[in-house]
Tab-separated table of C-alpha atoms in Angstrom:
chain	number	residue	atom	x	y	z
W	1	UNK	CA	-14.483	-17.240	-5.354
W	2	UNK	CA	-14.751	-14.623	-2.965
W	3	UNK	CA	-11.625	-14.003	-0.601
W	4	UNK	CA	-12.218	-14.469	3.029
W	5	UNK	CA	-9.589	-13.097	5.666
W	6	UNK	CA	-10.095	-15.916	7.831
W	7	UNK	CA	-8.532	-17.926	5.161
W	8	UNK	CA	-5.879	-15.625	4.512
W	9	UNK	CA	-4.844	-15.513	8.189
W	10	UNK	CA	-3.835	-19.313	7.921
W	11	UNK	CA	-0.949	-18.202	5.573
W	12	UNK	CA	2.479	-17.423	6.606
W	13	UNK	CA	3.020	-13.637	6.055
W	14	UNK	CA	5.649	-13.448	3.686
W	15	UNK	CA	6.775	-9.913	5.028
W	16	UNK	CA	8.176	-10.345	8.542
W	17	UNK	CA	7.870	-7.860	11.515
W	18	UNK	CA	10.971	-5.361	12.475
W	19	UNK	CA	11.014	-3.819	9.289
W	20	UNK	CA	11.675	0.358	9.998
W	21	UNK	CA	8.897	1.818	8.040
W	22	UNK	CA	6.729	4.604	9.765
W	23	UNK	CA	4.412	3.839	12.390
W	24	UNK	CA	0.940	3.942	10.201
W	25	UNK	CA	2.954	3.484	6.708
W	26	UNK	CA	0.433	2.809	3.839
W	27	UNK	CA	3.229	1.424	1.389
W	28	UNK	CA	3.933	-1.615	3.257
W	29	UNK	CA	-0.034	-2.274	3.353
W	30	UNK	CA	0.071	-2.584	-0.295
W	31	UNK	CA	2.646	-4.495	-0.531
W	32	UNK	CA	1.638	-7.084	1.946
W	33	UNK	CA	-1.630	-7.439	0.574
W	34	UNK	CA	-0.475	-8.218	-2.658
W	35	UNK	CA	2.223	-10.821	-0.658
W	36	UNK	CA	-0.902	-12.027	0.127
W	37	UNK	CA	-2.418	-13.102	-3.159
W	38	UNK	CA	1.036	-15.015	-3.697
W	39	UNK	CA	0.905	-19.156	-3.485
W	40	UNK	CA	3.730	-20.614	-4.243
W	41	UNK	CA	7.264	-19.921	-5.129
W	42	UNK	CA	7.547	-16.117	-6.218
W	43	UNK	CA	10.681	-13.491	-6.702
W	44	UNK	CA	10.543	-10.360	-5.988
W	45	UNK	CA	12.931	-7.522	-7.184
W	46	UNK	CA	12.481	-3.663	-5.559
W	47	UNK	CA	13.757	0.017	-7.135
W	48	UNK	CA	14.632	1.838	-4.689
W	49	UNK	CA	12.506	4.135	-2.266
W	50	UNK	CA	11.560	3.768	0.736
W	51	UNK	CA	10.253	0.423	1.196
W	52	UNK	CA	13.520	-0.890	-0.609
W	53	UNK	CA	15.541	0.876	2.598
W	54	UNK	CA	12.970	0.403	5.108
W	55	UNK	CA	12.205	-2.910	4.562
W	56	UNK	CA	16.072	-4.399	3.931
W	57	UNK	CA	19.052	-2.237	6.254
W	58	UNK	CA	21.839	-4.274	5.933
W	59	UNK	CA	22.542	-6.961	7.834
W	60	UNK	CA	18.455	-7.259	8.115
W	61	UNK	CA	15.710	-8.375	5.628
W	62	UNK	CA	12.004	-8.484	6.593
W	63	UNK	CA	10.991	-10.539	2.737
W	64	UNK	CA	10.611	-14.202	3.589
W	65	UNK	CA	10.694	-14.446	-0.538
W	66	UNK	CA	14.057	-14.519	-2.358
W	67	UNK	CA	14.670	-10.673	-3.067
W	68	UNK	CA	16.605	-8.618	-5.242
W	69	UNK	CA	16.935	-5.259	-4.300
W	70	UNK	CA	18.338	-3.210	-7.602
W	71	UNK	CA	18.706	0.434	-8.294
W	72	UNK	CA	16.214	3.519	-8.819
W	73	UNK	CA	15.660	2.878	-12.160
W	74	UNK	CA	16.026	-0.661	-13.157
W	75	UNK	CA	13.578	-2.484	-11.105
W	76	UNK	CA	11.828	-3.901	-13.972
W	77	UNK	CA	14.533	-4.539	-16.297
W	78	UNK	CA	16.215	-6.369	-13.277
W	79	UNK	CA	12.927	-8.566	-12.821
W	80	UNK	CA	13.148	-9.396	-16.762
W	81	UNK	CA	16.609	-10.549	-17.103
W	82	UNK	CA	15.881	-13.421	-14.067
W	83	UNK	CA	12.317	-14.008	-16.008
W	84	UNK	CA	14.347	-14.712	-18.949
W	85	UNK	CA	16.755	-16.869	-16.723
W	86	UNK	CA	14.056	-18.702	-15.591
W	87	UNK	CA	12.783	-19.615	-18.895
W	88	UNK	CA	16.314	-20.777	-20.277
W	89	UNK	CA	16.894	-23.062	-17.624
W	90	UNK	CA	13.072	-24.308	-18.030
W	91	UNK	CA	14.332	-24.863	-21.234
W	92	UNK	CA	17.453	-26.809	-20.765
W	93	UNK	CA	15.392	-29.120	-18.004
W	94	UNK	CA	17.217	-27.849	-14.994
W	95	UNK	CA	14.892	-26.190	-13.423
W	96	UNK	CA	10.689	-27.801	-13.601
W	97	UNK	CA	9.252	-25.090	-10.441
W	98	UNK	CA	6.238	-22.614	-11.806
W	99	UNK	CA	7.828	-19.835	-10.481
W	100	UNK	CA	5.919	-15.750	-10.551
W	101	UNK	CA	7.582	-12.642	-10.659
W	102	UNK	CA	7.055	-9.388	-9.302
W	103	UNK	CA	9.023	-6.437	-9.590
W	104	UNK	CA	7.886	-3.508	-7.311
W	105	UNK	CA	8.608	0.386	-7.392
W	106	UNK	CA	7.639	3.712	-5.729
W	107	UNK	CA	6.295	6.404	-8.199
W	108	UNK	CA	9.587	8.051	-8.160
W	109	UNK	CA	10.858	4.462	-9.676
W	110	UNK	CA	7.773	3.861	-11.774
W	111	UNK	CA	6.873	6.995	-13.021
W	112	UNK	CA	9.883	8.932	-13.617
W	113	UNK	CA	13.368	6.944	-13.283
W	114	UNK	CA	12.229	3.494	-14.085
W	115	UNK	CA	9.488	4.133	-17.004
W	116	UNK	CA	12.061	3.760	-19.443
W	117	UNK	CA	13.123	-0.306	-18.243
W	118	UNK	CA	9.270	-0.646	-17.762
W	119	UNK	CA	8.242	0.282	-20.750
W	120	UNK	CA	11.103	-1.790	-22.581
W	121	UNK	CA	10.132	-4.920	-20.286
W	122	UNK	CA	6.388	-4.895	-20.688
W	123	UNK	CA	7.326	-4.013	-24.659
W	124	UNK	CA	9.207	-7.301	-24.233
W	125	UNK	CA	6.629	-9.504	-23.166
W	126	UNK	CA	8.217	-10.816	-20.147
W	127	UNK	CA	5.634	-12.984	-18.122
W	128	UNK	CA	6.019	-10.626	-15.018
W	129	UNK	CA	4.102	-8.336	-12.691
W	130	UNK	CA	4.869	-4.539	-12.085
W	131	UNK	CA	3.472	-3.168	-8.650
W	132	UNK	CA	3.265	0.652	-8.294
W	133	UNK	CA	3.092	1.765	-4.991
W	134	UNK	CA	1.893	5.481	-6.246
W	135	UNK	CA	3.047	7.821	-2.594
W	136	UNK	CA	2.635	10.775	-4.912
W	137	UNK	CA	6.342	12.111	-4.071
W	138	UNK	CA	9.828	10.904	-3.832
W	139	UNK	CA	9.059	10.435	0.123
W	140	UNK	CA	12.288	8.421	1.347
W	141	UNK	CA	14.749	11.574	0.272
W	142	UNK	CA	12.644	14.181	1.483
W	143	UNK	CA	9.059	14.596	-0.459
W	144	UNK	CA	10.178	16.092	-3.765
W	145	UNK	CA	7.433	16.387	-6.084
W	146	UNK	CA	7.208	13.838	-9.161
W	147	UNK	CA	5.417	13.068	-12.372
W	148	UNK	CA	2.762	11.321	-9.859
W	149	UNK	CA	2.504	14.215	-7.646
W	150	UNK	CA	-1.367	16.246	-8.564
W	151	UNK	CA	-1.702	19.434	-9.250
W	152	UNK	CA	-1.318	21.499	-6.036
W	153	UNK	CA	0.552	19.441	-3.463
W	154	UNK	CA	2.810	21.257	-1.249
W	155	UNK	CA	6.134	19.388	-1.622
W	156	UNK	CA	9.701	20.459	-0.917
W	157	UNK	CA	10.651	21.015	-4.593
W	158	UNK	CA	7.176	22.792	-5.070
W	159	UNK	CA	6.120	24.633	-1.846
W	160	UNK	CA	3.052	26.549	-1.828
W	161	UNK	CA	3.512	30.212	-0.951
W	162	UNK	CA	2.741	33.527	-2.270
W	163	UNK	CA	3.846	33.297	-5.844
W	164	UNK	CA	3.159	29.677	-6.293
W	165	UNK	CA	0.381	27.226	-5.015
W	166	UNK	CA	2.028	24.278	-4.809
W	167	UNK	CA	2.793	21.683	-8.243
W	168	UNK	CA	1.975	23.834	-10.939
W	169	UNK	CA	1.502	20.752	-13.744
W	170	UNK	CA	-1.227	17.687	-12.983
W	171	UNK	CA	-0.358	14.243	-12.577
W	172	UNK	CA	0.327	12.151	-15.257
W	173	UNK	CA	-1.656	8.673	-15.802
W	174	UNK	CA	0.832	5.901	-15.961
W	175	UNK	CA	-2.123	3.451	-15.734
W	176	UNK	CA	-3.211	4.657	-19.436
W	177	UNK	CA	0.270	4.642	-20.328
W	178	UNK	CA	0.462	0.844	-19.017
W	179	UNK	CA	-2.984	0.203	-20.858
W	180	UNK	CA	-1.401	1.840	-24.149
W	181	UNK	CA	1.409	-0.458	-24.166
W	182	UNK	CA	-1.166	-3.219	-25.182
W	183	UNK	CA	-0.270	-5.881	-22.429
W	184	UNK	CA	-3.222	-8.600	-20.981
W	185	UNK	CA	-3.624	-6.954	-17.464
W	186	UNK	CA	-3.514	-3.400	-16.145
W	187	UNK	CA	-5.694	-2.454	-12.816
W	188	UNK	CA	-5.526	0.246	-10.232
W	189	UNK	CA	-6.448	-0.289	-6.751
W	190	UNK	CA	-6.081	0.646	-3.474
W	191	UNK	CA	-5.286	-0.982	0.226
W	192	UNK	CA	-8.594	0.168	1.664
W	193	UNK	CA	-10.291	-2.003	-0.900
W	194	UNK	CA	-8.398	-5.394	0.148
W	195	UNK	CA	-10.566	-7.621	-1.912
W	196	UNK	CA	-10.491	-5.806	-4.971
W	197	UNK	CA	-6.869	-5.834	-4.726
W	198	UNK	CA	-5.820	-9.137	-3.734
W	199	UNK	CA	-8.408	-10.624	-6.500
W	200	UNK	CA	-6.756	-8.199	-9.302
W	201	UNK	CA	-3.281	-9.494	-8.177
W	202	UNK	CA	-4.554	-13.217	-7.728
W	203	UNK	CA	-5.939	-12.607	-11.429
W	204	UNK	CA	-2.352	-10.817	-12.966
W	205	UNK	CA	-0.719	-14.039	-11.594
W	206	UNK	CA	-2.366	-16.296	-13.708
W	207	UNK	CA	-2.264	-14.463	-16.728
W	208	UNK	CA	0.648	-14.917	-18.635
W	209	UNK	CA	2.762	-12.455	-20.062
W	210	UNK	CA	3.087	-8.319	-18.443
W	211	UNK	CA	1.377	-7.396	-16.126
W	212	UNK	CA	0.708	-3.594	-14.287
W	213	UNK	CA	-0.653	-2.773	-11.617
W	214	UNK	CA	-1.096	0.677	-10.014
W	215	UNK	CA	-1.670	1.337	-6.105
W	216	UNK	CA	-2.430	4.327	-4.447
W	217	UNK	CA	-0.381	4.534	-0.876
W	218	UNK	CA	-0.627	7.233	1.128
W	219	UNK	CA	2.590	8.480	2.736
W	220	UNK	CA	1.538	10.136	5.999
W	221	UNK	CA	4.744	12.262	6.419
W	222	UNK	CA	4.455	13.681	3.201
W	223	UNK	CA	0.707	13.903	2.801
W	224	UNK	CA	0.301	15.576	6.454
W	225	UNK	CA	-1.876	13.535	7.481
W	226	UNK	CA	-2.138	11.958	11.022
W	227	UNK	CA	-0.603	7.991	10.387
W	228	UNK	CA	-3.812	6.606	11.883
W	229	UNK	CA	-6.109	8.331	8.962
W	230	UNK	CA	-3.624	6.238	6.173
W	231	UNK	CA	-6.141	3.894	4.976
W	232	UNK	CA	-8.580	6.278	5.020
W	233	UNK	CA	-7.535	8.970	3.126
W	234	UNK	CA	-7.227	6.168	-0.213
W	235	UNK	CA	-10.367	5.591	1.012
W	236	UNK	CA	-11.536	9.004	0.393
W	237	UNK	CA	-9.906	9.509	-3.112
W	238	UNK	CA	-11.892	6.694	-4.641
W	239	UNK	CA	-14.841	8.014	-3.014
W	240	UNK	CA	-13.794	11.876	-4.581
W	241	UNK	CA	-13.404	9.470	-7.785
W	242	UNK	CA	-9.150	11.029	-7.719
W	243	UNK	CA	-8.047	7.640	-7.835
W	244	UNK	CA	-10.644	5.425	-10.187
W	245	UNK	CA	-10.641	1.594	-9.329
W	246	UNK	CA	-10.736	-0.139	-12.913
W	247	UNK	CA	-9.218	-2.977	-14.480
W	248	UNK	CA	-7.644	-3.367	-18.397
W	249	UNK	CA	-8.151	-7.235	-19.611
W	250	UNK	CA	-6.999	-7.650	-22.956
W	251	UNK	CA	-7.343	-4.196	-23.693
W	252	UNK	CA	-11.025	-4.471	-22.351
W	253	UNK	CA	-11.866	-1.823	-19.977
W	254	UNK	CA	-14.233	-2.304	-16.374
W	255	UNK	CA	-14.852	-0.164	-14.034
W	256	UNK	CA	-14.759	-1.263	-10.469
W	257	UNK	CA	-16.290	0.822	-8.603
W	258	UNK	CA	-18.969	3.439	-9.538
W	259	UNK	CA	-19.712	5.508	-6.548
W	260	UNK	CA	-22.861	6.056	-5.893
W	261	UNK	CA	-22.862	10.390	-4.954
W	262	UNK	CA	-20.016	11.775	-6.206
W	263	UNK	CA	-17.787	13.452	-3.577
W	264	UNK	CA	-16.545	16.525	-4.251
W	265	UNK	CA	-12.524	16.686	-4.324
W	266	UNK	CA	-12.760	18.960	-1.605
W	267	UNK	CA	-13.347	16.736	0.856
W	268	UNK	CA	-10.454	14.738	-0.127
W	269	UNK	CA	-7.861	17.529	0.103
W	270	UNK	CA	-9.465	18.264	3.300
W	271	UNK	CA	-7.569	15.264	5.041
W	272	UNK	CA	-4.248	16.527	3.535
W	273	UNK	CA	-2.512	19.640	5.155
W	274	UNK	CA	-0.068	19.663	1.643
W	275	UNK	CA	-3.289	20.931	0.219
W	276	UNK	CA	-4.345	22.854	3.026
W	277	UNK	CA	-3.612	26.579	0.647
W	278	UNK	CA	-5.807	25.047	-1.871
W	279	UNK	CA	-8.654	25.477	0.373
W	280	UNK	CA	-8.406	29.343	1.260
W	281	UNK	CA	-11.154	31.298	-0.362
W	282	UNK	CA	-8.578	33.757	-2.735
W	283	UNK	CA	-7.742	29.764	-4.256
W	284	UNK	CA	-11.020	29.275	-5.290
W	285	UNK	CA	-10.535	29.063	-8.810
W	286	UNK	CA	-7.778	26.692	-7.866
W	287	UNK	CA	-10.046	24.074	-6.047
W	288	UNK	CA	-12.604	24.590	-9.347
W	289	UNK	CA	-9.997	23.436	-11.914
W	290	UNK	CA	-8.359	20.307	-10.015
W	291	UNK	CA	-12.966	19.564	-9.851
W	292	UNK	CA	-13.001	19.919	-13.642
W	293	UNK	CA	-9.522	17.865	-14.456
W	294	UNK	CA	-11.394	15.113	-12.137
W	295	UNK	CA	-14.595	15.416	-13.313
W	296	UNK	CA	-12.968	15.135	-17.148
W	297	UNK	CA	-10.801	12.300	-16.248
W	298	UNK	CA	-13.418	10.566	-15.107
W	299	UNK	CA	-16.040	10.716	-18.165
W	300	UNK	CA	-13.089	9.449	-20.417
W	301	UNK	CA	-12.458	6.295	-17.990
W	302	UNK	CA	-16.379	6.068	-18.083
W	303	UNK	CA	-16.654	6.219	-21.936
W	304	UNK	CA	-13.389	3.938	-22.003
W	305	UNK	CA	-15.386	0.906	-19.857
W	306	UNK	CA	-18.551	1.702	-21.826
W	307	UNK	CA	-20.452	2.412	-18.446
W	308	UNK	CA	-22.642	5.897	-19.026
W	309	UNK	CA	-22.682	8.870	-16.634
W	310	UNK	CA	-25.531	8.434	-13.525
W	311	UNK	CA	-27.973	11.517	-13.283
W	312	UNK	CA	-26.132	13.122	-10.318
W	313	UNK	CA	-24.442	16.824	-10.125
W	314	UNK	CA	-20.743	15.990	-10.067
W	315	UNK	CA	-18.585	18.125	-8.192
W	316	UNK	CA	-20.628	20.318	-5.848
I	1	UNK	CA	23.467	-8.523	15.733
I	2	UNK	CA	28.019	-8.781	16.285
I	3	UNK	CA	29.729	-7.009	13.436
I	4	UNK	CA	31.031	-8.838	11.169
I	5	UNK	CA	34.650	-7.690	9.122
I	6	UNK	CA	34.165	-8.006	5.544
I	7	UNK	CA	36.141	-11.413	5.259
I	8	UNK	CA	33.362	-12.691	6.953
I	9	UNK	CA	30.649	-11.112	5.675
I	10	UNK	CA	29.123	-13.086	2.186
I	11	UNK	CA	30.053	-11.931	-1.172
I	12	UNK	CA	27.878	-8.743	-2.997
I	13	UNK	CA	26.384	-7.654	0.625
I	14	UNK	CA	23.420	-10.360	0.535
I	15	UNK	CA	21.293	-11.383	3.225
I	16	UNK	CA	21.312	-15.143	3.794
I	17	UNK	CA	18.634	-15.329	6.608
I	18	UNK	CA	15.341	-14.596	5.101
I	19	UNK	CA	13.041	-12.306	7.232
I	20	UNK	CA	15.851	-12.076	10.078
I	21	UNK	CA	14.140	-8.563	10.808
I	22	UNK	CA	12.533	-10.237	13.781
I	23	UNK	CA	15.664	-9.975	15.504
I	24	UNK	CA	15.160	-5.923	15.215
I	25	UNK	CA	12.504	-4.873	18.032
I	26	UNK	CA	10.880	-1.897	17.000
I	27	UNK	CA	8.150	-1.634	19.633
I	28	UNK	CA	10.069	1.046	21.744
I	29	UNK	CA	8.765	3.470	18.639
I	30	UNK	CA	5.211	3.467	20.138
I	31	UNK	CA	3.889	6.364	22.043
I	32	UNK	CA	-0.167	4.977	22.211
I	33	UNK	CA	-0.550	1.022	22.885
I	34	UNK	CA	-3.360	-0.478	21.624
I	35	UNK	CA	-5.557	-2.201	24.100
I	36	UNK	CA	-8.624	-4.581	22.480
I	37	UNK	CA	-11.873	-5.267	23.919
I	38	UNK	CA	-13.045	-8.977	23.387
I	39	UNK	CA	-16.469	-8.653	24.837
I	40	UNK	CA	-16.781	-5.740	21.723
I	41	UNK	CA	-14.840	-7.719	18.859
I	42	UNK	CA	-16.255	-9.563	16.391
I	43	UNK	CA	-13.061	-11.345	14.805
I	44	UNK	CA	-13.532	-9.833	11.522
I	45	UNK	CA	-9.800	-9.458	11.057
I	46	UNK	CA	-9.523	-5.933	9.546
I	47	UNK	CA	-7.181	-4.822	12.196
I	48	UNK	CA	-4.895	-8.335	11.220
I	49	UNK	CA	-4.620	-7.081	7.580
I	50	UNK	CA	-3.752	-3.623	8.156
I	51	UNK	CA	-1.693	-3.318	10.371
I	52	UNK	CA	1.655	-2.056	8.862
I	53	UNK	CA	3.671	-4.215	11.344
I	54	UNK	CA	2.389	-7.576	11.345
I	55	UNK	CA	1.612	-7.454	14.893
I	56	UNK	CA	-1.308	-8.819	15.961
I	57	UNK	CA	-1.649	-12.385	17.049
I	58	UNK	CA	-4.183	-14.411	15.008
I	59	UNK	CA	-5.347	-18.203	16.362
I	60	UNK	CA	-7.696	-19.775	15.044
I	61	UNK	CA	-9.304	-17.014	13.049
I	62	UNK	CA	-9.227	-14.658	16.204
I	63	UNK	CA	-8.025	-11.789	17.185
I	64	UNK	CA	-5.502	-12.855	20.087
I	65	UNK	CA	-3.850	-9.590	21.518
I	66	UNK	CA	-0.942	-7.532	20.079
I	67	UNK	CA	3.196	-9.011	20.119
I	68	UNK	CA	4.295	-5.567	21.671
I	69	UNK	CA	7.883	-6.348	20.699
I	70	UNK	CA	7.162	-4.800	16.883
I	71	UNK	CA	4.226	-2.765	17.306
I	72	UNK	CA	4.775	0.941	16.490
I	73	UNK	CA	1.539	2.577	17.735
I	74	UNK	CA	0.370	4.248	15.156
I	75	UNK	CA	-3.508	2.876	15.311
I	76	UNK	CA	-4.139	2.460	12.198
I	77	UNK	CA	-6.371	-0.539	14.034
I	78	UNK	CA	-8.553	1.440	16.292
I	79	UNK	CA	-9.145	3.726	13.484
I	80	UNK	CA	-10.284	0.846	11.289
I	81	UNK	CA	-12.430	-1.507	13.579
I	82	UNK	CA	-15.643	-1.333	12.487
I	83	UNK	CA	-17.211	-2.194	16.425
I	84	UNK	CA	-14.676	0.318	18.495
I	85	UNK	CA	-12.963	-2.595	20.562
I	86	UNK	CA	-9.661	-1.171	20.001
I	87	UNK	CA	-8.230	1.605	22.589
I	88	UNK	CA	-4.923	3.707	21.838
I	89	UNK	CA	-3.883	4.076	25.480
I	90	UNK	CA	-0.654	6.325	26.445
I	91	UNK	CA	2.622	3.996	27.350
I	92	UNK	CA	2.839	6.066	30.552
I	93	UNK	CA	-0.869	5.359	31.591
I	94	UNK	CA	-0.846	1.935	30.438
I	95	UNK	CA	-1.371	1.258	34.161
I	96	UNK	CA	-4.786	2.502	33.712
I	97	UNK	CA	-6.111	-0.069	31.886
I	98	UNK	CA	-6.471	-3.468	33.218
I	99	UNK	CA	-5.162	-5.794	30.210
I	100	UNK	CA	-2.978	-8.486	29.731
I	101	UNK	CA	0.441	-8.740	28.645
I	102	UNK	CA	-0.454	-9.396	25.025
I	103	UNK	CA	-3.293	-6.233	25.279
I	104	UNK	CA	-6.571	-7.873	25.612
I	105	UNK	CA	-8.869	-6.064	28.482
I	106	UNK	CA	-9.288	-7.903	31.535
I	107	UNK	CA	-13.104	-7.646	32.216
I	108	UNK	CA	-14.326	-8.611	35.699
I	109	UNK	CA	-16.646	-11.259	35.718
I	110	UNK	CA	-20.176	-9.716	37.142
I	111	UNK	CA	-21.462	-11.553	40.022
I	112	UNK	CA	-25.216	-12.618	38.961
I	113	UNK	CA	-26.568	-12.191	42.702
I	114	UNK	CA	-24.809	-9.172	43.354
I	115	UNK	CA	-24.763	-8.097	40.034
């Protein structure tokens, strides 16, 4: 069934006003659209980053949802041990609620710090959803480049100047990681495309067992990007094909979205001054290789869902 | 919010009052206010679902003006409307624009005979 937002806008929103993220934050987007495929009773744990301090300074909370807020690396493994709870008391007869949980994380927490527990709980089988929100940097301490960060990106830990051009190594692909672990659900998505994520999070809810899934947020403090363009620029790297829409169901792979002229990356790093160096003509060969690691990236994800390449010149 | 000594406050720091962030304004933040046109929307909610801050009054499926008291400004919903309706105007020439208190444009009703 298709999702409407006039039906969504009867629900309560389970994220209340006042929180102190940035005026235009795309991290809270993600998260309250996936607060949005939620019915019923649901627990949610957080690693922290900046949504964990944004959205809970002590002696406030903006989560209408019982919350656990737990430490950078441990999100996950936090969310398991009150899964497991859950399941002894189900046992015993105390307890007869169907209740989901959802453990979220920033990259920093997902990709570096926290891979570890997240690995271990989806290894586990607990019957629990992971939510990436994928900022590209550790944002809340200062935009320090990590695992997630692509090839390029001026952070504070990698600055572009004259001997260096920014991150020196590509990101890694946690989603194939996920995918590799052999659990029922793994998707990307982003806000921009509100349906597509709301119906892969409605769908990781029912399924039982681990879940992952992987959203791209823009951060527009440590993107440089003006706050209004936030939506837009995840907008743009689907379009550029950076950030693939797709979906793993029991280790069956679907592609999304297939755009239908392939953007060059260009006009993705375009919208981002930490990319701005890329651009200059003596970076040329630069620009040509992050084209070719997308361009690659993307005919393994095609030959992954089965889908075949359309006759169009990728890249320029 | 008083302060509270740590006799009173509850055991392991937790928050009893779920989503007691309402009692935090944060709408002094904003430097543009958003200002909506109702002759120009068409209700299709996009600025409602991304709007970082939860501000924007929904009734019956419509758009009903903006609860100034959290919003921060930063337009991500006159960006995103699909029709134009929404208008970042400056807080200091807010005066400018005829609207209400919750942001929806005052339009003067055209006289038919003098039209």
């Amino acid at each position: 069934m298709a999702i409407k937002l006039k039906e969504l806008s009867h629900k309560k929103d389970l994220l209340a006003p006042g929180h102190r993220c940035c005026a235009g934050c795309g991290s809270i987007l993600s998260v309250k659209e996936v607060m949005m495929a939620v019915d019923g009773p649901v627990v949610v744990s957080f690693a922290t980053g900046c949504l964990e301090v944004a959205t809970t300074i002590f002696p406030y909370t903006a989560w209408r949802v019982p919350y656990i807020h737990c430490a950078f690396e441990n999100s996950a493994s936090v969310m398991s041990g009150v899964e497991a709870a859950y399941q002894s008391l189900k046992k015993q007869g105390k307890i007869d609620k169907e209740i989901k949980f959802i453990a979220f994380g920033g990259d920093g927490g997902t990709y570096d710090i926290g891979l570890q527990a997240l690995s271990g709980a989806m290894e586990r089988g607990h019957d629990m959803l992971y939510v990436c929100y994928d900022n590209e940097a550790y944002m809340n301490t200062g935009i320090q480049r990590s695992s997630s960060t692509p090839r390029a990106a001026a952070t504070s830990t990698s600055p572009a100047g004259t001997v260096l051009p920014g991150k020196t190594q590509f990101r890694k692909d946690l989603t194939k990681i996920m995918a590799a672990h052999g659990i029922p659900y793994v998707a990307q998505a982003t806000p921009d495309r509100w349906r597509d994520l709301i119906s892969k999070v409605k769908k990781a809810l029912e399924i039982k067992g681990p879940k992952f899934i992987n959203i791209l947020s823009s951060c527009f403090r440590g993107w440089r990007c003006a706050p209004e363009k936030s939506i837009e620029v995840t907008k743009l790297a689907v379009q550029t094909r950076f950030w693939p829409l797709y979906e793993v169901e029991y280790g069956k792979w679907k592609l999304n979205y297939k755009p239908k002229e392939y953007v060059p990356i260009e006009e993705w790093l375009k919208t981002q001054r930490r990319f701005q160096h890329v651009l200059k003509p003596e970076n040329k060969p630069l620009l040509e290789e992050i084209q070719k690691n997308v361009d690659q990236r993307w005919e393994e994800l095609l030959q992954l869902c089965g889908e075949s390449s359309p006759e169009v010149t990728p890249g320029n | 919010m008083p302060e509270k000594g740590w006799k009173e406050l509850p055991i392991g720091g937790k928050i009893l009052d779920a989503g007691n962030s309402i009692e935090y304004e944060t709408g002094s933040w904003r430097t543009f206010r958003p200002v909506v046109d109702k002759k120009k929307c068409i209700n299709c909610l996009r600025c409602w679902l991304l709007c970082p801050d939860s501000s924007i009054f929904v009734e019956d499926e419509k758009v009903m003006g903006y609860d100034y008291a959290y919003c921060k400004g930063c337009g991500i919903c006159a960006e995103m409307c699909p029709v134009d309706a929404i208008e970042m105007v400056l807080e200091t020439e807010k005066d400018t624009v005829e609207a209400d208190e919750r942001g929806i444009k005052v339009v003067q009703e055209e006289d038919p005979e003098t039209g």
